[in-house]
Amino acid sequence: MRHQIVIIGGGSGGISVAARLKKQLKDADIAVIEPSDKHYYQPYWTLVGAGIVPKEASERSEASVMPKGVTWIRDRVQNIEADRNQVTLATGTTVDYDYLVVTPGLQIDWGKIEGLKEALGHDGVCSIYDYQQSERTWEMIRNFKGGHAIFTAPATPIKCGGAPQKIMFLAEETFVTEGVRERSQVSFYTGGGVIFGVKVYADALQKVADRKCLDYRYKHDLKAIRPERKEAVFSRTTDAGVEEITESYDLLHVVPPMSAPDFIKRSAVALQDGPLKGWMAVDHSTLQHPTFKNVFGLGDVIGTPNAKTGAAIRKQAPTVAENLAAVIQGRPLTQMYNGYGSCPLVTGRGQLILAEFNYKNEATPSFPFNQAKERYDMYLLKRHGLPFLYWNLMLKGLA
Ligand code: FAD
């Protein structure tokens, strides 16, 4: 098989870029390699976990989002041979390309937490980082009878860094309305060291945490779950070193460590060293691979210091489409991505802080009001506006 432009992954990044390239380069021969017949609007999973929307609202058929005139190869990439302009698929077929766009998302390393795979979905262990489990999360939150509810976040980069706290805020609100809050302790155990990376939003979140009497523990990385004893084991890092501590839970919402997909880690397009080793190497502004100039990357897979969000992809997709067109047409690269990312921090039903920021962790608000304040209209944006924007404009290459 051979195609002029091959896109690995038909998720948020792959479909947005395919739609833009098809508009920009009308005669281009574009193929998207995507194994799944379903496409997910993952930002809804936080709201699924809080019983606000049904999980089915996040799902559409892949066929319905694939741009017209683009070839869909329903297979999984096993290897990238960038020096031979070729990818190998799980079925053994090879696909040659002139230009490659790498956007397969990230890999959730469920297996890195001992006992998680067996425990997930039973006896109070849940996670919104999976389509099916997001619904189970709501069942567990709704049926919580009080006790210790622990919400975790890992030390690795994750998609939507705010989601582990958002589901905690929504769960805490449910505990209040269900009358179990007074007999509960609600804790956030994170492998990270701060509540949020951007000061103005960190201050706002701290106020929310204080108001809700939440117990924050930093540098606590979940390592194992012992479901039979309802215990969670964390490695805690302090100035004195690393120690293991065990906590009892009645509800445990887990966000596992995440990394680049294995086939990226072992390929030549990955960063070969440094703190982001294994994630895909791209120029932080042009999103072009530093060595293979016919290769671009976007989305959760790239090793750039921005928030891994769909909002980031909304800005990355036009950059990749325009710069790739420039390479094909022999023009200089002019589109620069500034690290924009956004995190709609839902703090309760009807309340949201819209965090927007760039590579330098500077706030880059879109609206002419203080976005660090909880607002009802911003909640409506997350609940109704952004999904509309996603399905009708972003995936069609229009926004
Ligand atoms: P994905 O959309 O995950 O797509 C990757 C695609 O690649 C998938 O279809 C997959 O099947 C395919 N693929 C994987 N491996 C291969 C392979 N080997 N070969 C071929 N194809 C492959 N973002 C926001 O902007 N705002 C939010 O509020 C928000 N909340 C979130 C809440 C949760 C709980 C989660 C899980 C995510 C949230 N996000 C949010 C993040 C957002 O969903 C992701 O950043 C975005 O989907 C990443 O797009 P992507 O194209 O890189 O990866």
GROMACS .gro file of C-alpha atoms and ligand atoms in nm:
model
  452
    1MET     CA    1   0.000   0.000   0.000
    2ARG     CA    2   0.112   0.355  -0.065
    3HIS     CA    3  -0.044   0.691   0.017
    4GLN     CA    4   0.094   1.042  -0.018
    5ILE     CA    5  -0.006   1.144   0.337
    6VAL     CA    6  -0.054   0.884   0.609
    7ILE     CA    7  -0.209   0.985   0.943
    8ILE     CA    8  -0.166   0.746   1.237
    9GLY     CA    9  -0.475   0.766   1.459
   10GLY     CA   10  -0.832   0.880   1.387
   11GLY     CA   11  -0.895   1.047   1.724
   12SER     CA   12  -0.926   1.419   1.795
   13GLY     CA   13  -0.593   1.504   1.632
   14GLY     CA   14  -0.610   1.267   1.334
   15ILE     CA   15  -0.960   1.363   1.218
   16SER     CA   16  -0.906   1.738   1.271
   17VAL     CA   17  -0.587   1.734   1.067
   18ALA     CA   18  -0.729   1.506   0.795
   19ALA     CA   19  -1.026   1.740   0.749
   20ARG     CA   20  -0.800   2.044   0.723
   21LEU     CA   21  -0.557   1.881   0.482
   22LYS     CA   22  -0.842   1.763   0.259
   23LYS     CA   23  -0.968   2.122   0.234
   24GLN     CA   24  -0.624   2.270   0.183
   25LEU     CA   25  -0.483   2.012  -0.063
   26LYS     CA   26  -0.787   1.908  -0.263
   27ASP     CA   27  -0.613   1.640  -0.472
   28ALA     CA   28  -0.399   1.495  -0.194
   29ASP     CA   29  -0.413   1.120  -0.137
   30ILE     CA   30  -0.469   1.095   0.239
   31ALA     CA   31  -0.511   0.780   0.451
   32VAL     CA   32  -0.599   0.757   0.820
   33ILE     CA   33  -0.493   0.439   1.001
   34GLU     CA   34  -0.737   0.378   1.288
   35PRO     CA   35  -0.831   0.037   1.435
   36SER     CA   36  -1.143   0.144   1.628
   37ASP     CA   37  -1.489   0.173   1.473
   38LYS     CA   38  -1.584   0.420   1.747
   39HIS     CA   39  -1.475   0.780   1.807
   40TYR     CA   40  -1.501   0.932   2.156
   41TYR     CA   41  -1.542   1.284   2.288
   42GLN     CA   42  -1.342   1.202   2.602
   43PRO     CA   43  -1.399   1.536   2.784
   44TYR     CA   44  -1.755   1.413   2.847
   45TRP     CA   45  -1.627   1.121   3.059
   46THR     CA   46  -1.585   1.353   3.359
   47LEU     CA   47  -1.952   1.445   3.330
   48VAL     CA   48  -2.046   1.077   3.276
   49GLY     CA   49  -1.864   0.994   3.601
   50ALA     CA   50  -2.080   1.252   3.777
   51GLY     CA   51  -2.407   1.132   3.625
   52ILE     CA   52  -2.457   1.454   3.424
   53VAL     CA   53  -2.454   1.299   3.075
   54PRO     CA   54  -2.495   0.935   2.962
   55LYS     CA   55  -2.178   0.771   2.833
   56GLU     CA   56  -2.340   0.718   2.491
   57ALA     CA   57  -2.335   1.098   2.439
   58SER     CA   58  -1.956   1.074   2.408
   59GLU     CA   59  -1.956   0.808   2.135
   60ARG     CA   60  -2.004   0.823   1.757
   61SER     CA   61  -1.910   0.584   1.481
   62GLU     CA   62  -1.565   0.642   1.335
   63ALA     CA   63  -1.720   0.628   0.988
   64SER     CA   64  -1.937   0.929   1.071
   65VAL     CA   65  -1.637   1.151   1.152
   66MET     CA   66  -1.402   1.035   0.874
   67PRO     CA   67  -1.372   1.321   0.621
   68LYS     CA   68  -1.502   1.250   0.270
   69GLY     CA   69  -1.231   1.154   0.022
   70VAL     CA   70  -0.995   1.023   0.292
   71THR     CA   71  -0.905   0.650   0.291
   72TRP     CA   72  -0.968   0.476   0.623
   73ILE     CA   73  -0.729   0.186   0.686
   74ARG     CA   74  -0.894  -0.011   0.967
   75ASP     CA   75  -0.577  -0.149   1.126
   76ARG     CA   76  -0.327  -0.073   1.402
   77VAL     CA   77   0.027   0.054   1.341
   78GLN     CA   78   0.285  -0.181   1.485
   79ASN     CA   79   0.606  -0.008   1.377
   80ILE     CA   80   0.723   0.314   1.215
   81GLU     CA   81   1.030   0.286   0.989
   82ALA     CA   82   1.084   0.658   0.941
   83ASP     CA   83   1.413   0.617   0.752
   84ARG     CA   84   1.224   0.404   0.493
   85ASN     CA   85   0.905   0.617   0.488
   86GLN     CA   86   0.704   0.313   0.587
   87VAL     CA   87   0.476   0.190   0.861
   88THR     CA   88   0.395  -0.173   0.939
   89LEU     CA   89   0.045  -0.268   1.048
   90ALA     CA   90  -0.067  -0.535   1.297
   91THR     CA   91  -0.188  -0.749   1.005
   92GLY     CA   92   0.165  -0.743   0.862
   93THR     CA   93   0.082  -0.512   0.571
   94THR     CA   94   0.321  -0.224   0.508
   95VAL     CA   95   0.213   0.125   0.406
   96ASP     CA   96   0.457   0.358   0.229
   97TYR     CA   97   0.413   0.731   0.260
   98ASP     CA   98   0.562   1.057   0.140
   99TYR     CA   99   0.443   1.246   0.449
  100LEU     CA  100   0.345   1.115   0.790
  101VAL     CA  101   0.133   1.267   1.068
  102VAL     CA  102   0.169   1.087   1.402
  103THR     CA  103  -0.129   1.128   1.635
  104PRO     CA  104  -0.217   0.798   1.810
  105GLY     CA  105  -0.284   0.957   2.151
  106LEU     CA  106  -0.125   0.816   2.463
  107GLN     CA  107  -0.122   0.485   2.642
  108ILE     CA  108  -0.282   0.444   2.985
  109ASP     CA  109  -0.055   0.212   3.184
  110TRP     CA  110  -0.326   0.038   3.390
  111GLY     CA  111  -0.086  -0.253   3.454
  112LYS     CA  112   0.171  -0.034   3.629
  113ILE     CA  113  -0.045  -0.019   3.942
  114GLU     CA  114  -0.035  -0.360   4.102
  115GLY     CA  115  -0.383  -0.503   4.154
  116LEU     CA  116  -0.563  -0.230   3.956
  117LYS     CA  117  -0.669  -0.442   3.658
  118GLU     CA  118  -0.839  -0.693   3.886
  119ALA     CA  119  -0.988  -0.433   4.121
  120LEU     CA  120  -1.120  -0.183   3.865
  121GLY     CA  121  -1.498  -0.163   3.849
  122HIS     CA  122  -1.557  -0.348   4.179
  123ASP     CA  123  -1.585  -0.262   4.548
  124GLY     CA  124  -1.531   0.110   4.519
  125VAL     CA  125  -1.241   0.117   4.268
  126CYS     CA  126  -1.326   0.330   3.964
  127SER     CA  127  -1.185   0.560   3.693
  128ILE     CA  128  -1.326   0.806   3.443
  129TYR     CA  129  -1.030   0.740   3.211
  130ASP     CA  130  -1.223   0.466   3.028
  131TYR     CA  131  -1.555   0.472   2.843
  132GLN     CA  132  -1.717   0.180   3.030
  133GLN     CA  133  -1.562   0.264   3.365
  134SER     CA  134  -1.684   0.625   3.352
  135GLU     CA  135  -2.039   0.494   3.393
  136ARG     CA  136  -1.935   0.258   3.676
  137THR     CA  137  -1.773   0.560   3.845
  138TRP     CA  138  -2.111   0.731   3.871
  139GLU     CA  139  -2.269   0.416   4.018
  140MET     CA  140  -1.999   0.406   4.286
  141ILE     CA  141  -2.015   0.778   4.364
  142ARG     CA  142  -2.395   0.771   4.382
  143ASN     CA  143  -2.396   0.468   4.611
  144PHE     CA  144  -2.114   0.584   4.840
  145LYS     CA  145  -2.227   0.543   5.199
  146GLY     CA  146  -1.951   0.748   5.363
  147GLY     CA  147  -1.596   0.675   5.475
  148HIS     CA  148  -1.267   0.762   5.306
  149ALA     CA  149  -1.295   0.863   4.939
  150ILE     CA  150  -0.951   0.890   4.779
  151PHE     CA  151  -0.891   1.045   4.436
  152THR     CA  152  -0.547   0.987   4.283
  153ALA     CA  153  -0.329   1.145   4.013
  154PRO     CA  154   0.006   1.006   3.891
  155ALA     CA  155   0.343   1.179   3.858
  156THR     CA  156   0.356   1.126   3.478
  157PRO     CA  157   0.208   1.363   3.220
  158ILE     CA  158  -0.160   1.275   3.169
  159LYS     CA  159  -0.436   1.381   2.937
  160CYS     CA  160  -0.645   1.657   3.089
  161GLY     CA  161  -0.444   1.723   3.402
  162GLY     CA  162  -0.747   1.880   3.570
  163ALA     CA  163  -0.982   1.581   3.534
  164PRO     CA  164  -0.867   1.395   3.850
  165GLN     CA  165  -0.969   1.698   4.058
  166LYS     CA  166  -1.285   1.776   3.859
  167ILE     CA  167  -1.433   1.434   3.932
  168MET     CA  168  -1.344   1.480   4.300
  169PHE     CA  169  -1.525   1.817   4.315
  170LEU     CA  170  -1.833   1.667   4.150
  171ALA     CA  171  -1.825   1.359   4.374
  172GLU     CA  172  -1.794   1.573   4.687
  173GLU     CA  173  -2.099   1.770   4.576
  174THR     CA  174  -2.290   1.443   4.534
  175PHE     CA  175  -2.186   1.330   4.882
  176VAL     CA  176  -2.335   1.654   5.018
  177THR     CA  177  -2.666   1.612   4.833
  178GLU     CA  178  -2.686   1.244   4.929
  179GLY     CA  179  -2.630   1.334   5.296
  180VAL     CA  180  -2.309   1.132   5.342
  181ARG     CA  181  -2.054   1.415   5.335
  182GLU     CA  182  -2.045   1.463   5.712
  183ARG     CA  183  -1.933   1.108   5.768
  184SER     CA  184  -1.673   1.118   5.491
  185GLN     CA  185  -1.315   1.225   5.439
  186VAL     CA  186  -1.238   1.331   5.080
  187SER     CA  187  -0.868   1.321   4.985
  188PHE     CA  188  -0.658   1.397   4.678
  189TYR     CA  189  -0.336   1.195   4.662
  190THR     CA  190  -0.118   1.316   4.377
  191GLY     CA  191   0.228   1.225   4.256
  192GLY     CA  192   0.265   1.591   4.159
  193GLY     CA  193   0.378   1.874   4.380
  194VAL     CA  194   0.125   2.152   4.315
  195ILE     CA  195  -0.253   2.191   4.288
  196PHE     CA  196  -0.225   2.338   3.932
  197GLY     CA  197   0.066   2.462   3.721
  198VAL     CA  198  -0.063   2.814   3.650
  199LYS     CA  199  -0.060   3.046   3.954
  200VAL     CA  200  -0.383   3.238   3.896
  201TYR     CA  201  -0.584   2.916   3.852
  202ALA     CA  202  -0.393   2.740   4.132
  203ASP     CA  203  -0.503   3.014   4.372
  204ALA     CA  204  -0.863   2.979   4.255
  205LEU     CA  205  -0.855   2.600   4.293
  206GLN     CA  206  -0.705   2.626   4.641
  207LYS     CA  207  -1.007   2.832   4.745
  208VAL     CA  208  -1.238   2.562   4.610
  209ALA     CA  209  -1.040   2.293   4.793
  210ASP     CA  210  -1.056   2.489   5.120
  211ARG     CA  211  -1.427   2.558   5.085
  212LYS     CA  212  -1.497   2.190   5.030
  213CYS     CA  213  -1.257   2.085   5.313
  214LEU     CA  214  -1.059   1.855   5.087
  215ASP     CA  215  -0.742   1.688   5.212
  216TYR     CA  216  -0.456   1.730   4.960
  217ARG     CA  217  -0.145   1.508   4.977
  218TYR     CA  218   0.134   1.590   4.732
  219LYS     CA  219   0.416   1.360   4.614
  220HIS     CA  220   0.202   1.056   4.687
  221ASP     CA  221   0.215   0.816   4.391
  222LEU     CA  222  -0.025   0.520   4.386
  223LYS     CA  223   0.169   0.195   4.344
  224ALA     CA  224  -0.065  -0.088   4.444
  225ILE     CA  225  -0.419  -0.173   4.547
  226ARG     CA  226  -0.509  -0.453   4.788
  227PRO     CA  227  -0.883  -0.481   4.717
  228GLU     CA  228  -0.944  -0.762   4.967
  229ARG     CA  229  -0.838  -0.524   5.248
  230LYS     CA  230  -0.950  -0.205   5.071
  231GLU     CA  231  -0.602  -0.060   5.099
  232ALA     CA  232  -0.410   0.164   4.862
  233VAL     CA  233  -0.030   0.171   4.873
  234PHE     CA  234   0.149   0.496   4.785
  235SER     CA  235   0.514   0.586   4.752
  236ARG     CA  236   0.562   0.917   4.929
  237THR     CA  237   0.859   1.135   4.840
  238THR     CA  238   0.994   1.374   5.102
  239ASP     CA  239   1.327   1.551   5.150
  240ALA     CA  240   1.433   1.251   5.357
  241GLY     CA  241   1.370   1.007   5.069
  242VAL     CA  242   1.095   0.777   4.948
  243GLU     CA  243   0.877   0.569   5.178
  244GLU     CA  244   0.578   0.344   5.134
  245ILE     CA  245   0.252   0.431   5.306
  246THR     CA  246  -0.077   0.244   5.312
  247GLU     CA  247  -0.420   0.407   5.333
  248SER     CA  248  -0.764   0.251   5.376
  249TYR     CA  249  -1.031   0.353   5.128
  250ASP     CA  250  -1.402   0.308   5.083
  251LEU     CA  251  -1.397   0.471   4.738
  252LEU     CA  252  -1.082   0.490   4.525
  253HIS     CA  253  -1.089   0.689   4.202
  254VAL     CA  254  -0.772   0.599   4.012
  255VAL     CA  255  -0.590   0.792   3.741
  256PRO     CA  256  -0.307   0.560   3.630
  257PRO     CA  257   0.033   0.665   3.493
  258MET     CA  258   0.038   0.740   3.120
  259SER     CA  259   0.307   0.725   2.852
  260ALA     CA  260   0.351   0.729   2.474
  261PRO     CA  261   0.222   0.415   2.298
  262ASP     CA  262   0.485   0.139   2.297
  263PHE     CA  263   0.528   0.147   1.917
  264ILE     CA  264   0.624   0.515   1.947
  265LYS     CA  265   0.867   0.452   2.235
  266ARG     CA  266   1.060   0.199   2.029
  267SER     CA  267   1.061   0.407   1.707
  268ALA     CA  268   1.314   0.658   1.577
  269VAL     CA  269   1.053   0.938   1.597
  270ALA     CA  270   1.059   0.924   1.979
  271LEU     CA  271   1.271   1.149   2.200
  272GLN     CA  272   1.574   0.934   2.274
  273ASP     CA  273   1.666   1.094   2.609
  274GLY     CA  274   1.569   1.363   2.860
  275PRO     CA  275   1.271   1.379   3.096
  276LEU     CA  276   1.024   1.331   2.810
  277LYS     CA  277   1.208   1.031   2.662
  278GLY     CA  278   0.974   0.802   2.469
  279TRP     CA  279   0.720   1.072   2.375
  280MET     CA  280   0.735   1.184   2.011
  281ALA     CA  281   1.001   1.443   1.921
  282VAL     CA  282   0.870   1.756   1.747
  283ASP     CA  283   0.981   2.115   1.718
  284HIS     CA  284   0.772   2.287   1.989
  285SER     CA  285   0.655   2.562   1.750
  286THR     CA  286   0.626   2.404   1.404
  287LEU     CA  287   0.537   2.050   1.528
  288GLN     CA  288   0.771   1.908   1.262
  289HIS     CA  289   1.000   1.619   1.357
  290PRO     CA  290   1.355   1.757   1.408
  291THR     CA  291   1.521   1.487   1.190
  292PHE     CA  292   1.251   1.347   0.961
  293LYS     CA  293   1.125   1.666   0.796
  294ASN     CA  294   0.836   1.484   0.624
  295VAL     CA  295   0.697   1.380   0.964
  296PHE     CA  296   0.473   1.590   1.191
  297GLY     CA  297   0.308   1.512   1.522
  298LEU     CA  298   0.024   1.648   1.736
  299GLY     CA  299  -0.203   1.558   2.023
  300ASP     CA  300  -0.133   1.363   2.339
  301VAL     CA  301   0.163   1.172   2.189
  302ILE     CA  302   0.401   1.463   2.146
  303GLY     CA  303   0.676   1.539   2.395
  304THR     CA  304   0.602   1.907   2.442
  305PRO     CA  305   0.546   2.084   2.775
  306ASN     CA  306   0.183   2.178   2.714
  307ALA     CA  307  -0.137   2.045   2.868
  308LYS     CA  308  -0.248   1.732   2.680
  309THR     CA  309  -0.600   1.838   2.587
  310GLY     CA  310  -0.839   1.849   2.296
  311ALA     CA  311  -0.820   2.227   2.329
  312ALA     CA  312  -0.448   2.210   2.251
  313ILE     CA  313  -0.528   2.006   1.940
  314ARG     CA  314  -0.767   2.278   1.821
  315LYS     CA  315  -0.459   2.502   1.788
  316GLN     CA  316  -0.213   2.230   1.682
  317ALA     CA  317  -0.421   2.095   1.391
  318PRO     CA  318  -0.410   2.417   1.184
  319THR     CA  319  -0.036   2.445   1.257
  320VAL     CA  320   0.035   2.092   1.133
  321ALA     CA  321  -0.195   2.120   0.829
  322GLU     CA  322  -0.047   2.451   0.715
  323ASN     CA  323   0.316   2.355   0.782
  324LEU     CA  324   0.278   2.018   0.612
  325ALA     CA  325   0.123   2.188   0.310
  326ALA     CA  326   0.420   2.427   0.312
  327VAL     CA  327   0.668   2.135   0.307
  328ILE     CA  328   0.480   1.972   0.018
  329GLN     CA  329   0.472   2.299  -0.177
  330GLY     CA  330   0.832   2.395  -0.095
  331ARG     CA  331   0.737   2.702   0.109
  332PRO     CA  332   0.888   2.807   0.445
  333LEU     CA  333   0.703   2.700   0.762
  334THR     CA  334   0.506   2.993   0.900
  335GLN     CA  335   0.253   2.853   1.150
  336MET     CA  336   0.376   2.846   1.510
  337TYR     CA  337   0.203   2.671   1.802
  338ASN     CA  338   0.247   2.862   2.131
  339GLY     CA  339   0.167   2.577   2.370
  340TYR     CA  340  -0.198   2.677   2.413
  341GLY     CA  341  -0.397   2.441   2.629
  342SER     CA  342  -0.722   2.475   2.815
  343CYS     CA  343  -0.878   2.297   3.107
  344PRO     CA  344  -1.243   2.365   3.190
  345LEU     CA  345  -1.221   2.305   3.565
  346VAL     CA  346  -1.569   2.197   3.670
  347THR     CA  347  -1.597   2.267   4.041
  348GLY     CA  348  -1.963   2.166   4.078
  349ARG     CA  349  -2.285   2.127   3.881
  350GLY     CA  350  -2.323   2.475   3.730
  351GLN     CA  351  -1.978   2.607   3.824
  352LEU     CA  352  -1.661   2.618   3.619
  353ILE     CA  353  -1.322   2.794   3.605
  354LEU     CA  354  -1.203   2.809   3.243
  355ALA     CA  355  -0.823   2.777   3.266
  356GLU     CA  356  -0.641   2.874   2.945
  357PHE     CA  357  -0.262   2.904   2.925
  358ASN     CA  358   0.047   2.857   2.708
  359TYR     CA  359   0.394   2.695   2.719
  360LYS     CA  360   0.513   2.956   2.966
  361ASN     CA  361   0.222   2.879   3.200
  362GLU     CA  362   0.091   3.229   3.136
  363ALA     CA  363  -0.285   3.267   3.152
  364THR     CA  364  -0.425   3.335   2.801
  365PRO     CA  365  -0.795   3.405   2.863
  366SER     CA  366  -1.032   3.417   2.564
  367PHE     CA  367  -1.306   3.614   2.740
  368PRO     CA  368  -1.309   3.972   2.872
  369PHE     CA  369  -1.379   3.873   3.234
  370ASN     CA  370  -1.191   3.709   3.520
  371GLN     CA  371  -1.179   3.345   3.412
  372ALA     CA  372  -1.029   3.242   3.747
  373LYS     CA  373  -1.377   3.286   3.899
  374GLU     CA  374  -1.633   3.004   3.900
  375ARG     CA  375  -1.907   3.086   3.648
  376TYR     CA  376  -2.234   2.932   3.534
  377ASP     CA  377  -2.197   3.042   3.170
  378MET     CA  378  -1.858   2.869   3.148
  379TYR     CA  379  -2.021   2.552   3.284
  380LEU     CA  380  -2.277   2.573   3.002
  381LEU     CA  381  -1.987   2.613   2.759
  382LYS     CA  382  -1.837   2.282   2.879
  383ARG     CA  383  -2.172   2.101   2.897
  384HIS     CA  384  -2.313   2.217   2.561
  385GLY     CA  385  -2.087   2.462   2.373
  386LEU     CA  386  -1.758   2.272   2.352
  387PRO     CA  387  -1.911   1.938   2.242
  388PHE     CA  388  -2.097   2.126   1.966
  389LEU     CA  389  -1.773   2.297   1.863
  390TYR     CA  390  -1.595   1.960   1.863
  391TRP     CA  391  -1.835   1.752   1.652
  392ASN     CA  392  -1.951   2.025   1.414
  393LEU     CA  393  -1.652   2.251   1.365
  394MET     CA  394  -1.322   2.109   1.494
  395LEU     CA  395  -1.357   1.760   1.342
  396LYS     CA  396  -1.465   1.922   1.015
  397GLY     CA  397  -1.156   2.141   1.001
  398LEU     CA  398  -1.357   2.459   1.058
  399ALA     CA  399  -1.235   2.560   1.406
  400FAD     P1  400  -0.717   1.035   2.098
  400FAD     O1  401  -0.831   1.127   2.078
  400FAD     O2  402  -0.713   0.951   2.220
  400FAD     O3  403  -0.709   0.946   1.967
  400FAD     C1  404  -0.605   0.858   1.940
  400FAD     C2  405  -0.654   0.760   1.834
  400FAD     O4  406  -0.542   0.683   1.788
  400FAD     C3  407  -0.756   0.663   1.889
  400FAD     O5  408  -0.871   0.664   1.807
  400FAD     C4  409  -0.685   0.529   1.888
  400FAD     O6  410  -0.772   0.419   1.858
  400FAD     C5  411  -0.582   0.549   1.777
  400FAD     N1  412  -0.464   0.463   1.790
  400FAD     C6  413  -0.402   0.427   1.905
  400FAD     N2  414  -0.300   0.345   1.878
  400FAD     C7  415  -0.294   0.331   1.743
  400FAD     C8  416  -0.210   0.258   1.655
  400FAD     N3  417  -0.112   0.182   1.700
  400FAD     N4  418  -0.235   0.266   1.522
  400FAD     C9  419  -0.335   0.344   1.474
  400FAD     N5  420  -0.419   0.413   1.555
  400FAD    C10  421  -0.398   0.408   1.687
  400FAD     N6  422  -0.951   1.772   2.673
  400FAD    C11  423  -1.000   1.900   2.675
  400FAD     O7  424  -0.964   1.978   2.588
  400FAD     N7  425  -1.089   1.941   2.771
  400FAD    C12  426  -1.134   1.856   2.867
  400FAD     O8  427  -1.214   1.894   2.949
  400FAD    C13  428  -1.084   1.722   2.867
  400FAD     N8  429  -1.126   1.634   2.960
  400FAD    C14  430  -1.085   1.504   2.954
  400FAD    C15  431  -1.134   1.415   3.048
  400FAD    C16  432  -1.098   1.281   3.043
  400FAD    C17  433  -1.151   1.186   3.146
  400FAD    C18  434  -1.013   1.235   2.939
  400FAD    C19  435  -0.977   1.089   2.930
  400FAD    C20  436  -0.962   1.324   2.846
  400FAD    C21  437  -0.996   1.460   2.853
  400FAD     N9  438  -0.946   1.553   2.763
  400FAD    C22  439  -0.991   1.684   2.766
  400FAD    C23  440  -0.832   1.519   2.676
  400FAD    C24  441  -0.866   1.493   2.531
  400FAD     O9  442  -0.971   1.399   2.520
  400FAD    C25  443  -0.739   1.438   2.463
  400FAD    O10  444  -0.634   1.528   2.485
  400FAD    C26  445  -0.757   1.420   2.312
  400FAD    O11  446  -0.861   1.327   2.285
  400FAD    C27  447  -0.627   1.372   2.249
  400FAD    O12  448  -0.643   1.353   2.112
  400FAD     P2  449  -0.546   1.254   2.031
  400FAD    O13  450  -0.591   1.257   1.891
  400FAD    O14  451  -0.407   1.285   2.064
  400FAD    O15  452  -0.578   1.112   2.099
   0.00000   0.00000   0.00000
